[in-house]
Short mmCIF file of C-alpha atoms in Angstrom, two decimals:
data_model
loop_
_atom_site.label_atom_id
_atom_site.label_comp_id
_atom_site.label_asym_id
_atom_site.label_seq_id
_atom_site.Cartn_x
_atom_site.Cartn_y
_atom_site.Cartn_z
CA UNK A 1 -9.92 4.18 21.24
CA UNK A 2 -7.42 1.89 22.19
CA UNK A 3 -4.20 2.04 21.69
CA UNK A 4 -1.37 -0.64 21.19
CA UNK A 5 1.30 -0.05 23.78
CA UNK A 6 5.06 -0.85 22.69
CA UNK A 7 8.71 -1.68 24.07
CA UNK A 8 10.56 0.78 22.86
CA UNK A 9 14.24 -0.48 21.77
CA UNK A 10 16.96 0.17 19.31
CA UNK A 11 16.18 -0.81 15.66
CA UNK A 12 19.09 -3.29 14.53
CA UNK A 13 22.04 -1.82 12.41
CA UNK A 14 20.48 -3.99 9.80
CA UNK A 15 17.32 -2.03 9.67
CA UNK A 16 19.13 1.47 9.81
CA UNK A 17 21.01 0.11 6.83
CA UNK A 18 18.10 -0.09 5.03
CA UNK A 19 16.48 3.02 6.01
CA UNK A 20 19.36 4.66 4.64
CA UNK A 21 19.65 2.56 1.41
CA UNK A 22 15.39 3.74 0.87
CA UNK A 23 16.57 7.68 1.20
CA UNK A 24 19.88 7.55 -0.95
CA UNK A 25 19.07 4.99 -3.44
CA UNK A 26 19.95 6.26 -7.47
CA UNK A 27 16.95 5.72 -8.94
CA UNK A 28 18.42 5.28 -12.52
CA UNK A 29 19.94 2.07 -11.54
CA UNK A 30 16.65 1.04 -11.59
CA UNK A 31 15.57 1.56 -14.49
CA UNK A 32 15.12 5.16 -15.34
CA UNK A 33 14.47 8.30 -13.42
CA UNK A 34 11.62 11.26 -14.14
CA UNK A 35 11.90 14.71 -13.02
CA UNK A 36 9.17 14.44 -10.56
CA UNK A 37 10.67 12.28 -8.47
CA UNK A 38 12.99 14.02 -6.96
CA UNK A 39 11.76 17.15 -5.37
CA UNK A 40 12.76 19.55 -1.93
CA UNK A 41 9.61 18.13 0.28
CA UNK A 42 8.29 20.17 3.64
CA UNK A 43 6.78 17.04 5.62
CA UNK A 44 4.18 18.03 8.44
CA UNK A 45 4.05 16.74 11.97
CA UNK A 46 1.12 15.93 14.01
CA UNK A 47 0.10 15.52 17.48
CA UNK A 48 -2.14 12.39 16.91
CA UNK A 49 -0.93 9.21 18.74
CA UNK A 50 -0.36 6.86 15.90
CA UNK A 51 0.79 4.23 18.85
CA UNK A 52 4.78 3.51 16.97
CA UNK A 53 7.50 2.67 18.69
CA UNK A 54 9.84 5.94 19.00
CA UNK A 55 12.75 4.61 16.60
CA UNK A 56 10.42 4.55 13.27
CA UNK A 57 8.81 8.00 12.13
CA UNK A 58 5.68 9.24 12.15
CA UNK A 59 3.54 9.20 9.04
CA UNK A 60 3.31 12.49 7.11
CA UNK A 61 0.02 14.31 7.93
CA UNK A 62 -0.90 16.95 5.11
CA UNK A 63 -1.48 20.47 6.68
CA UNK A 64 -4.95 21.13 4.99
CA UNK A 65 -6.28 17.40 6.64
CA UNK A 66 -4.99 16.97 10.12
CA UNK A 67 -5.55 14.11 12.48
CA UNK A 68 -8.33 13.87 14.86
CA UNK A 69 -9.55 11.01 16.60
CA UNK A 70 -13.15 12.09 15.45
CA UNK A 71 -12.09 11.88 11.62
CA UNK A 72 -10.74 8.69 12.64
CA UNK A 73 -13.71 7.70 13.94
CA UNK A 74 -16.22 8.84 11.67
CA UNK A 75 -13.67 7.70 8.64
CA UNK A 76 -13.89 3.95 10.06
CA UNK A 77 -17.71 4.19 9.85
CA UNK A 78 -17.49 5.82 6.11
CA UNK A 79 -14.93 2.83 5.03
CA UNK A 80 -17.21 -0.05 5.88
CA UNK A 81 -20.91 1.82 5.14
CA UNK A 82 -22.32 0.80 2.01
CA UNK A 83 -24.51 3.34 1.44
CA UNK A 84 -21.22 5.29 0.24
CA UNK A 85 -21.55 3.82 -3.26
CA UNK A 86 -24.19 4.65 -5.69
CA UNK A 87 -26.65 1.37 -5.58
CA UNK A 88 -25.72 1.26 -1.97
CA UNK A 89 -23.88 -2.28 -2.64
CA UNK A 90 -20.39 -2.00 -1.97
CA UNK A 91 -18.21 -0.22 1.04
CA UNK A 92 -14.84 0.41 0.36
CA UNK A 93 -14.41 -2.63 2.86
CA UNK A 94 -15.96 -4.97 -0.03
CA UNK A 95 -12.08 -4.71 -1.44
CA UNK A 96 -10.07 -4.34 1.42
CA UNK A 97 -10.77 -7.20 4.02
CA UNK A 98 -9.22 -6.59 7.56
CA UNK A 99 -8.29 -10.24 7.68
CA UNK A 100 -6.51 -10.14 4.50
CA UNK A 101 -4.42 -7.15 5.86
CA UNK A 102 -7.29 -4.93 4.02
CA UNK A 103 -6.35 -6.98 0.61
CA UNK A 104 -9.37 -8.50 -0.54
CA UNK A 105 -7.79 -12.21 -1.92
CA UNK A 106 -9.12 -12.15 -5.38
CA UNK A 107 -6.85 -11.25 -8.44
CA UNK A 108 -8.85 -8.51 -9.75
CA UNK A 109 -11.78 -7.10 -7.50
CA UNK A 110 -14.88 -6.23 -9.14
CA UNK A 111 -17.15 -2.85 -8.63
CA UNK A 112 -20.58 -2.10 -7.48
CA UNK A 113 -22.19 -2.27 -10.88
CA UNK A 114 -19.96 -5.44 -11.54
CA UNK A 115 -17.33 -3.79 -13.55
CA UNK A 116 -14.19 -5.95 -13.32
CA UNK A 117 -11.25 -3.70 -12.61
CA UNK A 118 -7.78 -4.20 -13.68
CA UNK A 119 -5.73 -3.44 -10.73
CA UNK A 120 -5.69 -6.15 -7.97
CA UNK A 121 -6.42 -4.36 -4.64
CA UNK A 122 -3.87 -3.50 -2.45
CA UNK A 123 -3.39 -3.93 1.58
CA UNK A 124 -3.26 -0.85 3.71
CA UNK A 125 -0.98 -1.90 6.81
CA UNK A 126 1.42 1.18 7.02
CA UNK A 127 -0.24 2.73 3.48
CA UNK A 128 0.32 6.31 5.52
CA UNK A 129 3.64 5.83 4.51
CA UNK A 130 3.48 5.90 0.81
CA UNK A 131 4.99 8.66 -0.90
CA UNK A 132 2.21 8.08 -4.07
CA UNK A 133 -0.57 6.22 -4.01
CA UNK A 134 -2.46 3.03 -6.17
CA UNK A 135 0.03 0.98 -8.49
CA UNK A 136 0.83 3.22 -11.45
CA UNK A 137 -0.17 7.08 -10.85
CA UNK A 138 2.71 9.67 -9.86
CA UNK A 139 0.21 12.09 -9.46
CA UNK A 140 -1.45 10.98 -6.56
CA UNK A 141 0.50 12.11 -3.73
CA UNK A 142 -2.42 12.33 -0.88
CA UNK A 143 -4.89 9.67 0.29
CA UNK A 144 -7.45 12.63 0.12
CA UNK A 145 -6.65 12.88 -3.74
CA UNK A 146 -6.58 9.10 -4.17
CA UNK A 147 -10.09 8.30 -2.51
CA UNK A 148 -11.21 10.17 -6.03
CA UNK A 149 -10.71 7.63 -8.29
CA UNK A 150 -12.59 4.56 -6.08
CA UNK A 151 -15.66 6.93 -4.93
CA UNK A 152 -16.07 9.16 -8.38
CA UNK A 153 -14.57 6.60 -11.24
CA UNK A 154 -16.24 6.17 -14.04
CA UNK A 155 -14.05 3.36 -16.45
CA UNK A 156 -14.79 1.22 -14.48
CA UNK A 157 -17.05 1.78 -11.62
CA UNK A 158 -15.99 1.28 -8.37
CA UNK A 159 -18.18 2.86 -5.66
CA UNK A 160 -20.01 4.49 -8.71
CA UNK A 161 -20.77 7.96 -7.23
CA UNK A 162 -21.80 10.32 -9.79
CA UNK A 163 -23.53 13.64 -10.76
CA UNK A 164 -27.13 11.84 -10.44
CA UNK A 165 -26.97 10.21 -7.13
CA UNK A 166 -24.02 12.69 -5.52
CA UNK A 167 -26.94 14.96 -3.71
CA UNK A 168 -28.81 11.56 -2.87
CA UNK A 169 -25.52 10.01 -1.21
CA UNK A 170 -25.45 12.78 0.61
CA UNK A 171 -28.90 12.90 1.62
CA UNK A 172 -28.35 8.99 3.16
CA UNK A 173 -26.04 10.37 5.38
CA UNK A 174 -27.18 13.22 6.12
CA UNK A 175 -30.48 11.94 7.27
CA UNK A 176 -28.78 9.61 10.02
CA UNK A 177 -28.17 11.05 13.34
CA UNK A 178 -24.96 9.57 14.10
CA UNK A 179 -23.45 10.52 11.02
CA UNK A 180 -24.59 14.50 11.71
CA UNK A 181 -23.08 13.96 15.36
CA UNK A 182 -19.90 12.56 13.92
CA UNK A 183 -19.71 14.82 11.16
CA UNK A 184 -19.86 17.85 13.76
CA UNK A 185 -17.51 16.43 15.87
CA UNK A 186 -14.90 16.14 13.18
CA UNK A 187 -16.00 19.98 11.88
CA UNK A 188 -17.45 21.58 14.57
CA UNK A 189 -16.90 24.90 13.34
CA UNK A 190 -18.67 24.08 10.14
CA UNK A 191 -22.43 24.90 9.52
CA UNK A 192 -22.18 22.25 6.37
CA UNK A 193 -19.96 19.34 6.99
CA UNK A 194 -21.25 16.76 5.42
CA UNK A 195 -19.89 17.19 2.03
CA UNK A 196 -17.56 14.83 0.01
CA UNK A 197 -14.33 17.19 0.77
CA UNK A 198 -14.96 16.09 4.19
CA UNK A 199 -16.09 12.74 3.46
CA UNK A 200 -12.38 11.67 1.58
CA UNK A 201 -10.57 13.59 4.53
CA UNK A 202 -12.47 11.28 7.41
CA UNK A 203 -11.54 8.36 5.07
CA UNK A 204 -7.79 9.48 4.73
CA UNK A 205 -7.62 9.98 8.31
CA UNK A 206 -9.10 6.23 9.47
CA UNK A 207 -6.65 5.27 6.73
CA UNK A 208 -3.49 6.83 7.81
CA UNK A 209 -4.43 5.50 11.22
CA UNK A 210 -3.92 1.89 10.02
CA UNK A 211 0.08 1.98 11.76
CA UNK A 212 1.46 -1.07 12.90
CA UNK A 213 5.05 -2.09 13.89
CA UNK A 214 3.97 -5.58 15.51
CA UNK A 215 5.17 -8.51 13.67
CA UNK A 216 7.62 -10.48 14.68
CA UNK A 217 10.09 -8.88 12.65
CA UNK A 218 9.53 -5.99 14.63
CA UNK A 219 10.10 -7.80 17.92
CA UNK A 220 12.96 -8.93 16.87
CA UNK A 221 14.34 -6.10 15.68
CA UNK A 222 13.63 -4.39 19.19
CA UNK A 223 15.66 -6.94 20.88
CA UNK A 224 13.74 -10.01 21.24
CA UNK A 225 16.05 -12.59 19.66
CA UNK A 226 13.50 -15.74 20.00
CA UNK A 227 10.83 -13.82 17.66
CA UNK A 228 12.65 -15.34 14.31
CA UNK A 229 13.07 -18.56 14.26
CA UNK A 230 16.59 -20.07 12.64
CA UNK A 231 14.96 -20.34 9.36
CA UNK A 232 13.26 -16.79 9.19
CA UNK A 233 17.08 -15.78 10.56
CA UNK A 234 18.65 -17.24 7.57
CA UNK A 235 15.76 -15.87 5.24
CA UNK A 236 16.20 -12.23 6.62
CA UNK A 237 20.34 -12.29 6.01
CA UNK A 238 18.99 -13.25 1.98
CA UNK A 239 16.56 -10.86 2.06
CA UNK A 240 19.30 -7.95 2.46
CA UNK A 241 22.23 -9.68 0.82
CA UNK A 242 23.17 -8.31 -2.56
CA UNK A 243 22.85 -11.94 -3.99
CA UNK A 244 19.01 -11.52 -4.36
CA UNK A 245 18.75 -7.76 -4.60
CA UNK A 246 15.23 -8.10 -2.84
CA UNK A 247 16.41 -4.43 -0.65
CA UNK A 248 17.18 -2.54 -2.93
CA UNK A 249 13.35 -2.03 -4.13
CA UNK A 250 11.46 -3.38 -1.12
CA UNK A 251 14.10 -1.52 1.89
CA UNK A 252 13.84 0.74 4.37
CA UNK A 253 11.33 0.24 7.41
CA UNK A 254 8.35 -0.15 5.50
CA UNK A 255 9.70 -2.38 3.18
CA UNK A 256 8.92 -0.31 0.12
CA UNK A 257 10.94 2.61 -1.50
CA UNK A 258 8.05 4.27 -1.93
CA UNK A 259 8.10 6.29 1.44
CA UNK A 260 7.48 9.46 2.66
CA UNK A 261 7.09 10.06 6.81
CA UNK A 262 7.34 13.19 8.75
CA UNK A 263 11.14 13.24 8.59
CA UNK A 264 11.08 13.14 4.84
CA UNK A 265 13.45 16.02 2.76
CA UNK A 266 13.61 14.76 -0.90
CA UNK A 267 10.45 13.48 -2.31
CA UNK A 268 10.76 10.46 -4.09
CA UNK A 269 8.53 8.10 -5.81
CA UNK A 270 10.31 5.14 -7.46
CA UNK A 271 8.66 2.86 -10.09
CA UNK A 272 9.62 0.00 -11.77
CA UNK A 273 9.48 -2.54 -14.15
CA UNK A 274 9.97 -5.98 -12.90
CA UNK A 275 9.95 -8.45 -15.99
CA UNK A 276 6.51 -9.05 -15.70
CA UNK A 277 5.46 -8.74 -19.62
CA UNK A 278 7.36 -8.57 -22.60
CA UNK A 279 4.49 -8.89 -25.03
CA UNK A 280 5.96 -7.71 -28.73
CA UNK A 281 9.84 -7.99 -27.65
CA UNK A 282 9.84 -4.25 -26.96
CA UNK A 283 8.61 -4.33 -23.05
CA UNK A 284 5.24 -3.65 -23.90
CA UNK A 285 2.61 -5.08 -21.63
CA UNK A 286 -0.87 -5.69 -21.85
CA UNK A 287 -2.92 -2.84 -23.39
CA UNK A 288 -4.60 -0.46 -20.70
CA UNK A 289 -2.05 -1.99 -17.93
CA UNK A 290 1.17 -0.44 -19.16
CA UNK A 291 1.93 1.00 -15.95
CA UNK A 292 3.61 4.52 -16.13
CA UNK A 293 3.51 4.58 -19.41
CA UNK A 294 0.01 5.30 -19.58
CA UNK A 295 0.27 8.87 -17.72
CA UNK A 296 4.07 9.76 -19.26
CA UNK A 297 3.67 8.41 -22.63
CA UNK A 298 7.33 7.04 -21.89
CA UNK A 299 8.75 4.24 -23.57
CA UNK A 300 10.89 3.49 -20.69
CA UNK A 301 7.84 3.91 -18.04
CA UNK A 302 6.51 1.05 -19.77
CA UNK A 303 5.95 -1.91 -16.84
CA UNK A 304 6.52 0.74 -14.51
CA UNK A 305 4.92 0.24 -11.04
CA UNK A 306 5.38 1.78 -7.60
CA UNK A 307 6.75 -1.07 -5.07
CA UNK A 308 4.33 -2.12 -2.51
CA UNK A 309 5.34 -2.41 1.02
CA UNK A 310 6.25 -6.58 1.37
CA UNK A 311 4.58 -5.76 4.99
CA UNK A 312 1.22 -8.75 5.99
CA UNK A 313 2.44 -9.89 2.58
CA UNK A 314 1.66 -13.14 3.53
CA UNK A 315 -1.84 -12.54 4.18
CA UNK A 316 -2.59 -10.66 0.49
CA UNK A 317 -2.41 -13.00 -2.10
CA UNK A 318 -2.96 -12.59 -5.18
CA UNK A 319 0.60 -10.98 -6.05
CA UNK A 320 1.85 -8.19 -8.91
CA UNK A 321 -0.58 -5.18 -10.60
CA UNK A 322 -2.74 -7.86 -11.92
CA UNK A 323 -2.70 -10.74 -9.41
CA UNK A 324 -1.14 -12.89 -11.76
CA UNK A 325 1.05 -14.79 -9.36
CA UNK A 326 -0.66 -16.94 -6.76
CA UNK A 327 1.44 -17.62 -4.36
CA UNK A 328 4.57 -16.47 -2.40
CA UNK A 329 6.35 -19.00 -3.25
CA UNK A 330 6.09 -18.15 -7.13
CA UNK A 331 6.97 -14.89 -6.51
CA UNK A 332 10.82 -16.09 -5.50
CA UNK A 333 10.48 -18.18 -7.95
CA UNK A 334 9.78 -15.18 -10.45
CA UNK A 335 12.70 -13.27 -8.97
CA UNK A 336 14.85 -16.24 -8.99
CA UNK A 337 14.31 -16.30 -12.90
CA UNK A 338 14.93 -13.07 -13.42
CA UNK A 339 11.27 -12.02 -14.40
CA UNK A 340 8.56 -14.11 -16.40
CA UNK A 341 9.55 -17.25 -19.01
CA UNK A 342 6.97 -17.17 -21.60
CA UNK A 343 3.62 -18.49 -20.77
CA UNK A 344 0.03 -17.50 -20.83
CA UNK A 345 -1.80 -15.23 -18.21
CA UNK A 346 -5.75 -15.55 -19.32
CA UNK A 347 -5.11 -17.15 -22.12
CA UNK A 348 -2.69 -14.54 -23.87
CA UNK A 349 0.91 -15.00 -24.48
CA UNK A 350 3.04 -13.22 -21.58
CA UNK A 351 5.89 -13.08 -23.85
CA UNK A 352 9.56 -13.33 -22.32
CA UNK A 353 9.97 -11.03 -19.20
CA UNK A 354 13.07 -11.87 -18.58
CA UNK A 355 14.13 -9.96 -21.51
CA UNK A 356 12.19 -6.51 -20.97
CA UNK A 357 14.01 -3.86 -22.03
CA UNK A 358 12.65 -1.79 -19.03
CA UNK A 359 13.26 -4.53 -16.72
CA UNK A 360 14.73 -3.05 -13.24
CA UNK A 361 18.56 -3.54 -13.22
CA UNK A 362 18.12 -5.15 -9.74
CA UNK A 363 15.65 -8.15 -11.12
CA UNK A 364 18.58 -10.50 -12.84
CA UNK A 365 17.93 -13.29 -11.08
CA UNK A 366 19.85 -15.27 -8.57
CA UNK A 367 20.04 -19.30 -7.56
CA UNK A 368 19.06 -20.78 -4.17
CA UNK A 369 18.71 -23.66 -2.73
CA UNK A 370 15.32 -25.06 -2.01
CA UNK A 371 16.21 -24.83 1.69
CA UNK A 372 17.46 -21.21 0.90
CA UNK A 373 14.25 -20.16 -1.06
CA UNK A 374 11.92 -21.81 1.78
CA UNK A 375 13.99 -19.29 4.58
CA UNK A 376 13.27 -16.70 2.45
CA UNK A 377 9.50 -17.39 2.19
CA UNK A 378 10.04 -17.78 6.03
CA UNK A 379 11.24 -14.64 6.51
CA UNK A 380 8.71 -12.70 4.18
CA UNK A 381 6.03 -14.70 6.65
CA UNK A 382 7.48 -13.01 9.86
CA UNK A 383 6.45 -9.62 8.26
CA UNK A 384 2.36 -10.52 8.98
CA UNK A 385 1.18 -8.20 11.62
CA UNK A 386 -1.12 -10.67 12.82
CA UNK A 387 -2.87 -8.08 15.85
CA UNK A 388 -3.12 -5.85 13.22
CA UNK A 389 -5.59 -7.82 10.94
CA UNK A 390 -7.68 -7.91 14.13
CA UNK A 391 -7.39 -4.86 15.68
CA UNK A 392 -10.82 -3.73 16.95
CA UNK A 393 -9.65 -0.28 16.04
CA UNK A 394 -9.57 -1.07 12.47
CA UNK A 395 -13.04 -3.28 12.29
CA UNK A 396 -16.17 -3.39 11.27
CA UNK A 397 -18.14 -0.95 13.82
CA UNK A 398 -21.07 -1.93 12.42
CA UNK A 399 -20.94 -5.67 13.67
#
């Protein structure tokens, strides 16, 4: 494989700022702290070329799955083979388009058997770095663990592997000669190595492979001045100024404060509530998409949901858990309000947002000019990693 080569330069005092603000932030400002989110972490290293420029850190590699580039490899075939789900209809690729920065542009995707789900699908630029995984579970702290719930769910199906067509899955791959050559090159001191165990570690290791530091952010943080235009310049200075708060849950050098790397000491795995819903007054949101609340049974978890890295933002539209917001330019809008005025999403009453009682103490709102709020969305744009979306390494090898 390929690999990206990169100028290696000094990240901007701005960016270290950051950083720093995504390892020491109080969570309770916030909204609320839980016990499991702060905890003494041992992060791993590896000796896989992730291809990073030397001033960010590497991803954190779990001890009992470490990187190879033949779990890469045979992981990429796994993610886009549809003979991975149970009618042999979907990949995992039907949800997570390379072009759309592995988003799949749709508010809510739908599974194999045509099961609407409720969570819109998320991109996976830089998704190594997440210290928990999909939009509302603390528990899921490894992509290995996480693969689970697509490949094995049941309400709703996704993939819709189960206990009658697990041995035939199996069997599919089994039967195909490239799959038992990859399979032993990944394990080749395994007599039986095509089983699912393996199967979610190849995925989680194509997965974590999906690094990229390329936008032109990036150059420009690395010293090339003429990356950002004026406007994006202007937009960036917003983006970290206190007047619209947009750091404090989005920071650091993924963008999210959801982070772990291989530098990481404390755990943490922030979640919060944004103003989305308000539905009886009392910050409930809609039933069965109550975010946190759902695994805590926590009033205060209610609307609760880990922060996404803002990285290729551009390119995965629909925005929030549900894909309720279209655009980019709602979404300042949204934070510009202070959360959601009263309207209907689907037909049902949203309620008034603004006035969750859960809502995150950073989301009060600011005002900008229209010139301001177009840097803004300027700035947000120079976070697309456009090579990334077509990085052969991360395609279809199928095609």
């Amino acid at each position: 494989m390929s690999q990206i080569q990169f100028s290696h330069r000094v990240v901007s005092a701005r960016l270290k700022l950051a950083g720093t603000l995504s390892a020491c932030l109080v969570l309770t400002a916030c909204g609320g702290s839980s016990d499991w989110q702060h905890e003494e972490f041992t992060a791993s290293q590896s000796d896989f070329d992730f291809a990073i420029p030397d001033t960010i850190p590497e991803p954190f590699v779990p001890e009992d799955n470490p990187m190879s580039e033949a779990k890469v490899r045979l992981g990429r075939h796994l993610f886009y083979d549809n003979r991975l789900s149970g009618n042999q209809t979907q990949s995992c690729a039907s949800c997570h388009e390379q072009a759309l920065g592995f988003a799949d542009g749709v508010a809510l995707p739908t599974g194999s058997t045509g099961e609407q789900l409720a969570r819109n699908s998320q991109g996976l630029l830089n998704v190594a770095y997440n210290s928990t995984f999909t939009w509302s579970n603390h528990s899921l702290t490894t992509l290995s663990d996480q693969h689970m719930v697509p490949l094995f769910a049941e309400f709703p199906v996704e993939l819709g592997i189960n206990d009658l067509n697990r041995e035939e899955i199996l069997l599919r791959l089994s039967n195909d000669p490239d799959y038992q050559s990859m399979f032993a090159q990944a394990w080749p001191d395994s007599a039986d190595a095509i089983n699912f165990s393996n199967i979610s570690q190849a995925l989680a290791s194509f997965i974590r492979s999906m690094v990229s530091f390329n936008s032109d952010f990036d150059r420009y943080e690395r010293g090339d001045t003429s990356a950002l235009t004026a406007s994006q310049q202007r937009g960036r200075a917003l983006f970290f100024d206190e007047k619209t708060e947009c750091f404090h849950c989005h920071g650091g050098f993924n963008f999210s404060q959801s982070t772990l790397h291989s530098g990481t000491v404390f755990f943490e795995a922030p979640f919060f509530n944004n103003g989305l819903y308000n539905l009886d007054g009392n910050g409930s949101y809609p039933e069965g998409n109550q975010g946190l609340y759902e695994l805590t049974g926590k009033e205060e978890d209610k609307g609760k949901f880990r922060p996404v890295s803002l990285r290729n933002i551009e390119v995965t539209a629909p925005y929030m858990h549900d894909g309720s917001i279209s655009t980019l330019a709602e979404v300042i809008e949204f934070y510009a309000a202070g959360g959601r005025a009263p309207t209907t999403v689907n037909g049902v009453p949203t309620g008034d947002g603004r006035k969750n009682p859960n809502k995150s103490g950073f989301v009060g709102g600011f005002t900008l000019t229209e010139q301001e709020k177009q840097d803004l969305l300027n700035f947000l744009k120079s976070l697309t990693d456009h090579r990334f979306n077509s990085d052969e390494r991360f395609s279809n090898p199928y095609e």
